[in-house]
XYZ file of C-alpha atoms in Angstrom:
726
model
C -93.004 100.224 71.567
C -90.699 99.891 68.551
C -88.280 102.769 68.216
C -89.288 104.387 71.450
C -86.977 107.306 72.166
C -85.211 106.949 68.790
C -85.290 109.301 65.818
C -87.888 108.419 63.221
C -85.644 106.872 60.595
C -83.649 104.960 63.162
C -86.856 103.644 64.684
C -88.020 102.403 61.304
C -84.693 100.676 60.712
C -84.861 99.042 64.145
C -88.409 97.895 63.374
C -87.257 96.264 60.142
C -84.467 94.482 61.931
C -86.837 93.253 64.623
C -89.364 92.021 62.025
C -86.759 90.010 60.148
C -85.387 88.705 63.455
C -88.782 87.482 64.598
C -89.411 85.674 61.320
C -86.005 84.000 61.465
C -86.558 83.191 65.170
C -89.796 81.364 64.248
C -88.079 79.284 61.526
C -85.160 78.359 63.774
C -87.514 77.529 66.633
C -89.178 75.008 64.345
C -85.829 73.440 63.553
C -84.940 73.221 67.221
C -88.331 71.819 68.281
C -89.035 69.382 65.454
C -85.553 67.903 65.518
C -85.306 67.019 61.817
C -83.117 64.053 60.906
C -80.741 66.199 58.889
C -79.914 68.089 62.091
C -79.445 65.040 64.290
C -75.660 64.941 63.915
C -75.304 68.364 65.533
C -77.457 67.279 68.481
C -75.509 63.993 68.853
C -72.219 65.883 68.678
C -73.358 67.890 71.690
C -74.420 64.783 73.603
C -71.046 63.141 72.821
C -69.253 66.233 74.103
C -70.907 65.770 77.509
C -69.519 62.235 77.769
C -66.050 63.271 76.619
C -66.053 66.056 79.236
C -67.347 63.834 82.054
C -67.148 60.117 81.233
C -68.767 57.630 83.577
C -66.739 56.366 86.499
C -66.761 52.648 86.942
C -68.485 51.875 90.269
C -69.077 48.131 89.896
C -68.049 45.451 87.409
C -71.057 43.090 87.237
C -69.899 41.949 83.790
C -66.521 40.365 83.093
C -65.197 39.711 79.574
C -63.245 36.551 79.020
C -61.246 37.776 76.073
C -59.889 35.679 73.268
C -57.045 38.135 73.044
C -53.685 38.343 71.300
C -52.031 36.451 74.089
C -54.528 33.561 73.864
C -54.231 33.420 70.065
C -50.452 33.364 70.269
C -50.498 30.396 72.737
C -53.369 28.339 71.320
C -53.219 29.105 67.629
C -55.120 31.281 65.201
C -58.847 31.532 65.164
C -61.091 29.593 64.754
C -60.043 27.220 67.520
C -61.399 23.731 67.694
C -64.658 23.977 69.611
C -63.320 21.524 72.131
C -61.126 24.399 73.426
C -64.132 26.665 73.555
C -66.008 23.872 75.397
C -63.181 23.549 77.861
C -63.185 27.324 78.363
C -66.922 27.350 79.115
C -66.557 24.424 81.598
C -63.686 26.218 83.360
C -65.861 29.329 83.637
C -68.833 27.302 84.908
C -66.671 26.033 87.760
C -66.639 29.583 89.209
C -70.475 29.610 89.377
C -71.165 32.761 87.287
C -74.746 33.977 87.157
C -74.809 33.838 83.321
C -72.416 33.257 80.466
C -72.953 35.125 77.220
C -71.154 33.867 74.108
C -70.584 36.869 71.825
C -69.281 34.690 68.987
C -71.054 33.754 65.737
C -71.059 29.905 65.270
C -73.365 29.381 62.267
C -71.306 26.552 60.763
C -70.128 23.165 62.081
C -66.603 22.939 63.430
C -64.313 21.903 60.577
C -61.984 20.273 63.065
C -64.596 17.754 64.274
C -63.606 14.049 63.962
C -66.470 13.343 61.546
C -65.215 15.944 59.103
C -61.675 14.630 59.476
C -62.991 11.088 58.872
C -64.314 12.023 55.480
C -60.877 13.111 54.425
C -58.822 10.403 56.140
C -61.019 7.307 55.711
C -59.782 6.376 52.257
C -56.110 6.599 53.109
C -56.014 5.288 56.687
C -58.794 2.889 57.751
C -57.326 2.495 61.248
C -57.440 6.247 61.843
C -60.916 6.406 60.381
C -62.139 3.762 62.849
C -60.687 5.614 65.804
C -62.219 8.928 64.664
C -65.637 7.350 64.161
C -66.058 6.553 67.849
C -65.146 10.103 68.971
C -67.890 12.663 69.665
C -67.912 15.751 67.397
C -66.428 18.976 68.634
C -69.875 20.601 68.382
C -71.331 17.873 70.564
C -68.759 18.516 73.248
C -69.416 22.275 73.064
C -73.199 21.665 73.162
C -72.694 19.563 76.290
C -70.672 22.345 77.907
C -73.318 24.888 76.942
C -76.140 22.812 78.257
C -74.367 22.289 81.600
C -74.483 25.963 82.577
C -76.441 29.249 82.273
C -75.180 29.926 78.762
C -76.727 32.481 76.413
C -75.806 32.284 72.749
C -75.673 35.290 70.536
C -77.851 35.947 67.497
C -76.940 38.122 64.495
C -79.812 40.141 63.065
C -80.458 40.206 59.334
C -82.510 42.758 57.415
C -83.957 39.947 55.279
C -85.596 36.657 56.289
C -83.031 33.836 56.748
C -85.275 30.820 57.248
C -83.410 29.976 60.399
C -85.177 28.956 63.609
C -85.431 31.748 66.137
C -85.448 30.683 69.755
C -86.274 33.662 72.030
C -87.535 34.075 75.547
C -91.263 34.778 75.811
C -92.312 38.427 76.014
C -95.481 39.844 77.496
C -96.638 43.168 76.132
C -98.252 45.586 78.594
C -100.199 48.270 76.732
C -103.384 49.709 78.205
C -104.177 51.589 75.003
C -104.609 48.361 72.967
C -107.632 46.144 72.639
C -107.391 42.644 74.082
C -107.394 41.057 70.637
C -104.737 43.340 69.244
C -101.460 41.369 68.934
C -99.477 43.906 66.917
C -96.133 45.023 68.191
C -95.112 48.686 68.705
C -94.117 50.150 65.359
C -91.180 52.100 66.795
C -89.175 48.944 67.623
C -86.018 48.242 65.623
C -86.738 45.505 63.098
C -84.956 42.570 61.551
C -86.272 40.236 58.860
C -84.515 37.253 60.382
C -81.481 36.067 62.429
C -78.382 33.980 62.015
C -78.190 31.727 65.089
C -75.496 29.248 65.967
C -75.872 25.720 64.458
C -78.937 23.947 65.703
C -77.070 21.489 67.910
C -75.538 24.360 69.903
C -78.570 26.584 69.728
C -80.856 23.948 71.248
C -78.440 23.407 74.148
C -78.434 27.056 75.338
C -80.854 28.313 77.969
C -81.059 31.771 76.402
C -80.600 33.601 73.133
C -80.037 37.329 72.507
C -79.079 39.656 69.721
C -75.423 40.503 69.580
C -75.976 43.473 67.278
C -75.064 46.630 69.138
C -76.320 49.110 66.538
C -76.077 50.142 62.928
C -72.345 50.393 62.033
C -73.334 52.686 59.128
C -74.165 55.417 61.629
C -70.564 55.388 62.815
C -70.924 55.717 66.587
C -72.734 53.303 68.959
C -74.650 55.541 71.335
C -77.777 53.384 71.908
C -78.496 49.671 72.071
C -82.001 48.271 71.490
C -82.964 46.237 74.535
C -85.576 44.494 72.441
C -86.162 44.164 68.692
C -88.875 42.900 66.400
C -87.557 39.927 64.460
C -90.180 39.175 61.830
C -92.969 39.546 64.414
C -91.132 37.986 67.393
C -89.851 40.111 70.272
C -86.210 39.275 70.804
C -84.000 40.648 73.643
C -80.474 41.921 73.352
C -77.738 39.551 74.492
C -77.103 41.583 77.650
C -80.849 41.682 78.491
C -81.181 37.923 78.058
C -78.081 37.335 80.256
C -79.747 39.490 82.924
C -82.970 37.446 82.598
C -80.990 34.210 83.115
C -79.143 35.742 86.037
C -82.405 36.819 87.687
C -83.992 33.435 86.805
C -86.964 35.141 85.274
C -89.056 32.840 82.975
C -90.036 35.731 80.686
C -89.746 39.414 79.957
C -92.275 42.233 79.785
C -92.450 45.123 77.300
C -94.130 48.310 78.598
C -95.587 50.337 75.769
C -98.268 52.812 74.804
C -99.373 52.289 71.243
C -96.273 52.579 69.053
C -94.122 54.073 71.862
C -91.983 51.818 74.069
C -91.446 52.833 77.692
C -89.231 50.101 79.044
C -88.387 46.417 79.529
C -89.074 44.554 82.804
C -87.289 41.431 83.992
C -88.897 40.188 87.143
C -88.764 43.070 89.596
C -86.166 44.913 87.598
C -87.266 47.562 85.070
C -85.108 49.352 82.561
C -86.592 52.465 80.926
C -86.040 52.897 77.237
C -86.612 55.499 74.583
C -89.582 55.319 72.255
C -87.934 52.697 70.008
C -86.942 50.391 72.869
C -83.284 51.437 72.942
C -81.235 52.566 75.929
C -78.596 55.303 75.776
C -75.318 54.079 77.209
C -73.305 56.268 79.552
C -69.759 55.172 78.636
C -66.659 54.963 80.724
C -63.182 54.654 79.109
C -61.878 51.186 78.458
C -61.049 49.553 81.776
C -58.708 46.584 82.241
C -60.746 45.430 85.269
C -63.445 44.203 82.896
C -61.131 41.807 81.133
C -59.734 38.332 81.863
C -57.612 36.526 79.266
C -59.075 33.236 77.987
C -55.576 31.737 78.279
C -55.446 32.598 82.001
C -58.850 30.934 82.568
C -57.702 27.773 80.765
C -54.425 27.749 82.700
C -56.217 28.241 86.049
C -54.572 31.611 86.728
C -57.790 33.494 87.531
C -58.854 34.198 91.076
C -62.329 32.652 91.728
C -63.849 35.977 92.844
C -63.151 37.421 89.404
C -65.938 35.312 87.828
C -68.103 34.134 90.760
C -71.642 35.616 90.622
C -70.650 37.637 87.576
C -72.177 38.089 84.143
C -69.487 36.635 81.943
C -69.136 37.549 78.330
C -66.935 35.488 76.031
C -65.707 37.629 73.167
C -62.859 38.174 70.811
C -60.601 41.160 71.329
C -57.657 40.204 69.158
C -57.091 43.098 66.772
C -57.109 40.918 63.675
C -60.453 39.302 64.608
C -62.548 41.968 66.261
C -64.803 44.471 64.591
C -64.254 47.440 66.889
C -67.106 49.895 67.174
C -66.800 53.687 67.649
C -68.169 55.180 70.837
C -69.034 58.772 71.954
C -65.726 58.930 73.854
C -63.831 58.715 70.570
C -62.497 55.338 71.679
C -63.225 52.192 69.687
C -64.422 49.132 71.671
C -65.295 45.532 70.858
C -68.987 44.645 70.943
C -68.509 42.517 74.032
C -67.301 45.508 76.011
C -70.225 47.614 74.806
C -72.529 44.886 76.123
C -70.584 44.876 79.397
C -70.972 48.677 79.703
C -74.695 48.298 79.111
C -74.897 45.734 81.902
C -72.983 48.145 84.144
C -75.464 50.928 83.289
C -78.416 48.693 84.189
C -76.778 47.351 87.343
C -75.799 50.799 88.619
C -78.816 52.557 87.021
C -76.485 55.073 85.346
C -78.045 55.039 81.897
C -78.747 58.275 80.081
C -82.209 59.605 79.311
C -83.630 62.307 77.169
C -86.874 63.520 78.751
C -89.929 63.614 76.575
C -90.350 67.311 77.395
C -86.751 68.208 76.582
C -87.548 69.496 73.102
C -90.270 71.815 74.413
C -87.950 73.195 77.087
C -85.206 73.760 74.542
C -87.548 75.629 72.207
C -88.843 77.758 75.045
C -85.323 78.726 76.231
C -84.232 79.357 72.654
C -87.164 81.656 71.961
C -86.676 83.649 75.169
C -82.950 84.160 74.536
C -83.626 84.838 70.849
C -86.086 87.606 71.788
C -83.432 89.125 74.061
C -80.953 89.174 71.139
C -83.550 90.577 68.760
C -84.283 93.409 71.186
C -80.664 94.179 72.092
C -78.653 93.772 68.886
C -79.950 96.825 66.998
C -79.927 98.983 70.151
C -76.563 98.039 71.767
C -73.038 98.473 70.623
C -71.905 95.437 68.507
C -69.359 94.444 71.129
C -71.971 94.388 73.919
C -74.484 92.556 71.700
C -71.795 89.947 70.845
C -71.098 89.458 74.528
C -74.820 88.918 75.135
C -74.957 86.313 72.365
C -71.939 84.480 73.718
C -73.411 84.664 77.221
C -76.683 83.158 75.985
C -74.882 80.239 74.324
C -72.680 79.698 77.361
C -75.655 79.730 79.721
C -77.450 77.083 77.676
C -74.350 74.931 77.446
C -73.659 75.125 81.177
C -77.278 74.424 82.096
C -77.410 71.419 79.746
C -74.095 70.091 81.087
C -75.348 70.400 84.691
C -78.459 68.435 83.718
C -76.184 65.757 82.320
C -73.851 65.640 85.354
C -76.486 65.835 88.041
C -79.392 63.888 86.551
C -77.840 62.066 83.594
C -80.411 63.750 81.363
C -79.617 64.894 77.844
C -80.604 68.385 76.761
C -79.585 69.742 73.424
C -77.525 72.919 73.737
C -75.653 72.531 70.455
C -78.635 73.018 68.111
C -80.144 76.039 69.988
C -76.640 77.462 70.421
C -75.846 77.327 66.704
C -79.326 78.686 65.926
C -78.758 81.601 68.335
C -75.428 82.428 66.750
C -77.038 82.284 63.303
C -79.811 84.583 64.522
C -77.291 86.969 66.069
C -75.075 87.047 62.951
C -78.113 87.844 60.819
C -79.182 90.613 63.204
C -75.632 91.968 63.427
C -75.179 92.067 59.642
C -78.485 93.890 59.304
C -77.592 96.273 62.122
C -74.167 97.053 60.682
C -75.631 97.485 57.238
C -78.195 99.891 58.574
C -75.454 101.724 60.554
C -73.365 101.991 57.400
C -76.348 103.366 55.540
C -77.010 105.891 58.315
C -73.351 106.766 58.441
C -73.340 107.591 54.712
C -76.431 109.717 55.159
C -74.827 111.404 58.165
C -71.643 112.031 56.203
C -73.753 113.817 53.614
C -75.396 115.898 56.350
C -71.975 116.645 57.889
C -70.602 117.647 54.536
C -73.509 120.044 54.012
C -73.013 121.361 57.539
C -69.291 121.798 56.871
C -70.035 123.741 53.747
C -72.545 125.857 55.612
C -70.081 126.260 58.472
C -67.461 127.383 56.019
C -69.817 129.964 54.684
C -70.648 131.118 58.210
C -66.967 131.092 59.146
C -66.197 133.232 56.117
C -68.986 135.635 57.079
C -67.762 135.743 60.664
C -64.241 136.510 59.406
C -65.725 139.340 57.332
C -67.645 140.480 60.388
C -64.459 140.402 62.415
C -62.673 142.514 59.821
C -65.582 144.957 59.782
C -65.720 145.120 63.598
C -61.963 145.655 63.783
C -62.249 148.263 61.045
C -64.787 150.396 62.865
C -62.566 150.601 65.933
C -60.300 153.696 65.890
C -56.554 153.377 65.608
C -54.039 155.214 67.779
C -52.540 156.610 64.557
C -55.465 158.994 64.399
C -53.745 160.943 67.212
C -50.272 160.699 65.691
C -49.973 164.482 65.266
C -51.244 165.185 68.806
C -48.252 165.644 71.158
C -50.244 166.149 74.370
C -51.642 162.612 74.733
C -50.385 159.041 74.414
C -53.236 156.622 73.798
C -53.268 152.844 73.038
C -56.135 150.322 72.955
C -56.750 146.682 72.036
C -59.840 144.518 71.888
C -59.583 140.646 71.762
C -62.956 138.901 71.192
C -63.663 135.578 72.943
C -65.088 134.326 69.659
C -64.770 135.469 66.057
C -66.465 138.687 66.924
C -67.082 140.247 70.362
C -69.308 142.545 72.369
C -66.621 144.939 73.728
C -66.194 148.367 72.246
C -63.948 151.352 72.551
C -63.818 154.644 70.767
C -61.887 157.973 70.847
C -61.918 161.074 68.719
C -61.231 164.809 69.027
C -64.227 167.006 69.666
C -62.189 170.159 68.821
C -58.577 171.218 68.961
C -58.296 170.714 72.743
C -60.860 168.165 73.783
C -60.519 164.352 73.364
C -63.546 162.128 73.784
C -63.013 158.415 74.692
C -65.127 155.491 75.867
C -64.838 151.788 76.683
C -67.963 149.596 76.754
C -69.000 146.001 77.276
C -72.251 144.500 75.916
C -73.783 141.836 78.136
C -72.880 138.659 76.214
C -70.444 137.626 73.545
C -70.508 136.371 70.020
C -72.314 137.611 66.960
C -75.398 139.086 68.585
C -73.317 141.013 71.134
C -71.029 142.292 68.379
C -73.976 143.595 66.389
C -75.407 145.353 69.404
C -71.900 146.665 70.206
C -71.652 148.205 66.713
C -75.095 149.828 67.086
C -74.293 151.123 70.571
C -70.968 152.574 69.419
C -72.590 154.266 66.438
C -75.478 155.677 68.468
C -73.179 156.973 71.204
C -70.832 158.591 68.671
C -73.771 160.062 66.804
C -75.236 161.572 69.984
C -71.816 162.979 70.907
C -71.134 164.502 67.536
C -74.586 166.086 67.409
C -73.855 167.854 70.724
C -70.059 168.310 70.856
C -70.343 170.946 73.612
C -72.685 168.999 75.839
C -71.589 167.819 79.254
C -70.521 164.143 79.514
C -73.544 163.392 81.778
C -75.929 164.793 79.132
C -74.213 162.662 76.509
C -74.637 159.559 78.699
C -78.314 160.264 79.157
C -78.768 160.847 75.452
C -76.936 157.607 74.609
C -79.057 155.700 77.119
C -82.201 156.968 75.394
C -80.911 156.169 71.866
C -79.508 152.692 72.637
C -82.629 151.671 74.582
C -84.982 152.708 71.812
C -84.755 149.534 69.583
C -83.584 146.741 71.916
C -86.029 143.775 71.612
C -83.503 141.336 72.981
C -83.089 143.491 76.140
C -79.286 143.779 75.870
C -77.527 146.218 78.162
C -74.143 147.895 77.948
C -71.644 148.990 80.580
C -69.825 152.165 79.455
C -67.127 154.416 80.824
C -66.934 157.629 78.810
C -64.861 160.732 79.364
C -63.694 164.035 77.847
C -60.114 165.195 78.451
C -59.086 168.805 78.013
C -55.640 168.346 76.435
C -54.608 171.875 77.309
C -55.198 171.567 81.069
C -55.441 167.811 81.693
C -58.901 168.217 83.255
C -61.112 165.225 82.671
C -64.897 164.895 83.024
C -66.255 161.358 83.019
C -69.361 159.242 83.599
C -69.473 155.527 84.502
C -72.548 153.481 83.467
C -71.965 150.236 85.396
C -68.427 149.681 84.120
C -65.237 148.652 85.876
C -63.755 151.632 87.681
C -60.629 152.702 85.785
C -57.113 152.790 87.258
C -54.916 155.885 87.624
C -51.166 155.211 87.234
C -49.081 158.144 88.619
C -46.060 159.265 86.668
C -42.792 157.538 87.698
C -44.596 154.887 89.708
C -46.422 154.958 92.979
C -49.667 153.723 94.457
C -52.467 152.995 92.047
C -55.863 154.672 92.519
C -59.294 154.339 90.922
C -61.938 156.758 89.771
C -65.185 156.020 91.591
C -67.298 159.142 90.982
C -69.941 159.665 88.296
C -71.344 156.115 88.709
C -74.696 154.903 87.387
C -76.440 151.781 86.033
C -75.571 150.244 82.621
C -77.249 151.621 79.570
C -80.642 150.132 78.706
C -81.364 149.112 82.289
C -83.030 152.176 83.800
C -84.995 154.375 81.486
C -84.246 158.144 81.795
C -81.663 157.675 84.578
C -80.113 161.053 85.561
C -76.432 160.288 85.087
C -74.031 162.693 86.797
C -70.448 163.381 85.880
C -67.217 163.119 87.899
C -64.078 165.129 87.333
C -60.372 164.593 87.718
C -57.389 166.813 87.031
C -54.711 164.646 85.389
C -51.109 165.410 86.227
C -48.451 165.499 83.587
C -47.440 161.924 82.744
C -50.393 160.443 84.628
C -52.063 157.491 82.928
C -55.688 156.347 82.926
C -56.185 152.579 82.271
C -59.614 151.076 81.437
C -60.382 147.360 81.109
C -63.552 145.299 80.547
C -64.534 142.525 82.946
C -63.071 139.958 80.560
C -59.684 140.758 82.110
C -60.463 140.149 85.765
C -62.923 137.276 84.930
C -60.394 135.346 82.823
C -59.671 131.844 84.216
C -57.124 129.110 83.602
C -57.724 125.384 82.947
C -58.263 124.799 86.694
C -61.034 127.432 86.693
C -58.923 129.816 88.833
C -59.916 133.475 88.219
C -57.395 136.086 87.116
C -58.841 138.678 89.497
C -58.096 142.343 90.225
C -55.010 141.671 92.353
C -53.062 140.277 89.348
C -54.232 143.199 87.184
C -53.076 145.753 89.708
C -49.718 143.975 90.040
C -49.023 144.096 86.286
C -50.230 147.754 86.104
C -47.887 148.629 88.961
C -44.937 146.959 87.284
C -45.525 148.352 83.850
C -46.528 151.825 85.100
C -43.430 152.192 87.347
C -40.979 151.285 84.591
C -40.425 147.725 85.925
C -42.189 145.976 83.126
C -41.620 142.695 81.376
C -37.933 141.808 81.396
C -38.438 140.231 77.945
C -39.257 143.651 76.390
C -36.982 144.645 73.586
C -34.195 147.228 74.038
C -36.016 149.647 71.713
C -39.173 149.477 73.842
C -37.165 150.042 77.033
C -35.549 153.141 75.512
C -38.952 154.494 74.529
C -39.570 155.252 78.198
C -41.267 153.387 80.976
C -45.008 153.593 81.347
C -46.028 154.371 77.723
C -49.655 153.506 76.945
C -48.810 150.770 74.402
C -46.424 149.152 76.873
C -49.100 149.046 79.579
C -51.737 147.614 77.195
C -49.375 144.945 75.875
C -48.207 144.029 79.402
C -51.835 143.487 80.571
C -52.743 141.366 77.542
C -49.518 139.306 77.770
C -50.047 138.604 81.455
C -53.696 137.577 80.956
C -52.756 135.329 78.010
C -49.979 133.657 80.015
C -52.360 133.042 82.904
C -55.176 131.617 80.788
C -52.958 129.238 78.828
C -54.975 126.531 77.036
C -58.262 127.424 78.709
C -61.196 128.635 76.638
C -61.624 132.472 76.753
C -64.241 133.406 79.314
C -65.167 136.793 77.749
C -63.990 139.464 75.400
C -60.990 141.453 76.594
C -60.481 145.174 76.044
C -57.759 147.395 77.452
C -57.402 151.165 76.840
C -54.576 153.296 78.258
C -54.568 157.131 78.016
C -51.556 159.200 79.213
C -51.718 162.947 79.409
C -48.250 164.292 78.559
C -48.976 167.930 79.357
C -49.598 171.033 77.326
C -47.189 171.409 74.412
C -45.046 168.385 75.430
C -43.927 166.010 72.688
C -44.932 162.355 73.107
C -42.171 160.016 74.068
């Protein structure tokens, strides 16, 4: 399902991208499958790349080229040679008993060096010379005799227009089960020529075979395929290499296998060569190989080993750079036409030709569509880097699979066209995805900006709440004129505001009320409940200033529990100290037991009496009070659980042991060595010193860790009746 698991707007955007991707996939699939002519160059580029990466290895050399090369031209003179030399060359080759000799040279005019032509120019001036020349045979006659003495095939040059020349071609039988018996039409897919340019008639009649020398259309730039058979004005005519093979196999005729307009192959006796629909064969090229070549000069001088030409298919061709029209090949290496024919003969002899299966286009479309669907699904959902890797992987998989088909089966599958189409599809999807991401990012930036503004408002309100919360907590200066007690307190919230509370105030001239509480939780809700609890407790106390501390705790429990829909609860330690006698009555509602620090140091102790459950947990609980007679200079220290539950970055807990250690040091006058000289002179164990020492030690322990809970410390020291505070 589109957009499954995605937010609504993102799902719609993904759906749009998928829709466009599917439409583009369909159009590109048509391009890949229909193989339009304007896209053929990309496909051919891919096929050429296979041959460049893995050119054919020469296994056998059934065809040998007797080359009229630079060395031969330098020794025997520039071309054209007198045809008597060419006749001598053919006779010398015939002595080695080749299977066929193909002459890849156009000889459409009489030899200008023949005696008869010389006689026309010399007869008037030198009658004696003219008489001698008249009895000599013409050069063409000598060449015709040499041609007629062996299995020589002469080349034909195809012409797009009729030439009026006689075409001599081996008979062809057409095998086509789809045609009626009286249908003599030829397959329409065959390459066509309006006529041919043969050699002069005297030479042409002497040859046992005739074949087209044309190796392709030079206008297309690269010779990848050679028609094995062509339609020359209604006559089936074989290629030069095919006709040489017919002569070598001594077959009287050739057979064309076809189905309607589609050609399937050419048969020569028991040998069959498959072709593409137009009767052409794709050549699997090897680089130029010197083993294919023999210099014409070496043949004439008898410097060629007999096994070089015996039982071979010999091609006579020109390779001199000034004479030869070199043709481009898929290897990027130009070759003369005679070598291209030789490579075709090697392909047919070793059966190493290339084929493009009829079902290749369908397979390519299927693979392209499947990989395209994967890209359409993944691109808008994955990170761009991962989607790009998937696209590259798809292209690489197709290229590797196509190359393996080429190497293992010599079959051509197009990976270039589907690969480029996949990249085009991916780029389109990526642009749309990034555009959509940019649009969503702008929308998100607007949302974030609104949230920032709202957060700023909230932060300002929280700062105001923090100031209000801090403002409702009493300050030690309220007891500045009271010489019988030394009291200090601090509350540090874990967040902007906290759920801890403390309070102290004089009930009359001799009695001091104090409390420390901790609301279950932290943050804004806890701070609000803290303020309510503090106000209700203080209100209950002030309404009954002479009530016992246990009665006050019960009254506070009733008041705080009355409106508590969120079911908060509060731990509270509250007490009343008689400043005249040091007698203290207290009640503990689920809070940490306070510490007693003896004057001048000594073992710490804790108050454990008067315990009960936290407020708001047990309705109407009968709290009872505990009492303690404070000695002069004795200090009471109360903390919330945020002190002992504090933890560092490794989640290690501060714990009561560390708290007791710092209380022992600060209470015995062995406090922080970093304390100022003025503080040290103020006397060891003052309440402010103890509070600051605890907070400093907890802060040092916690370090960079997030605060676990609000922290509150209250220290109360009774100095005795009528004693000035130190």
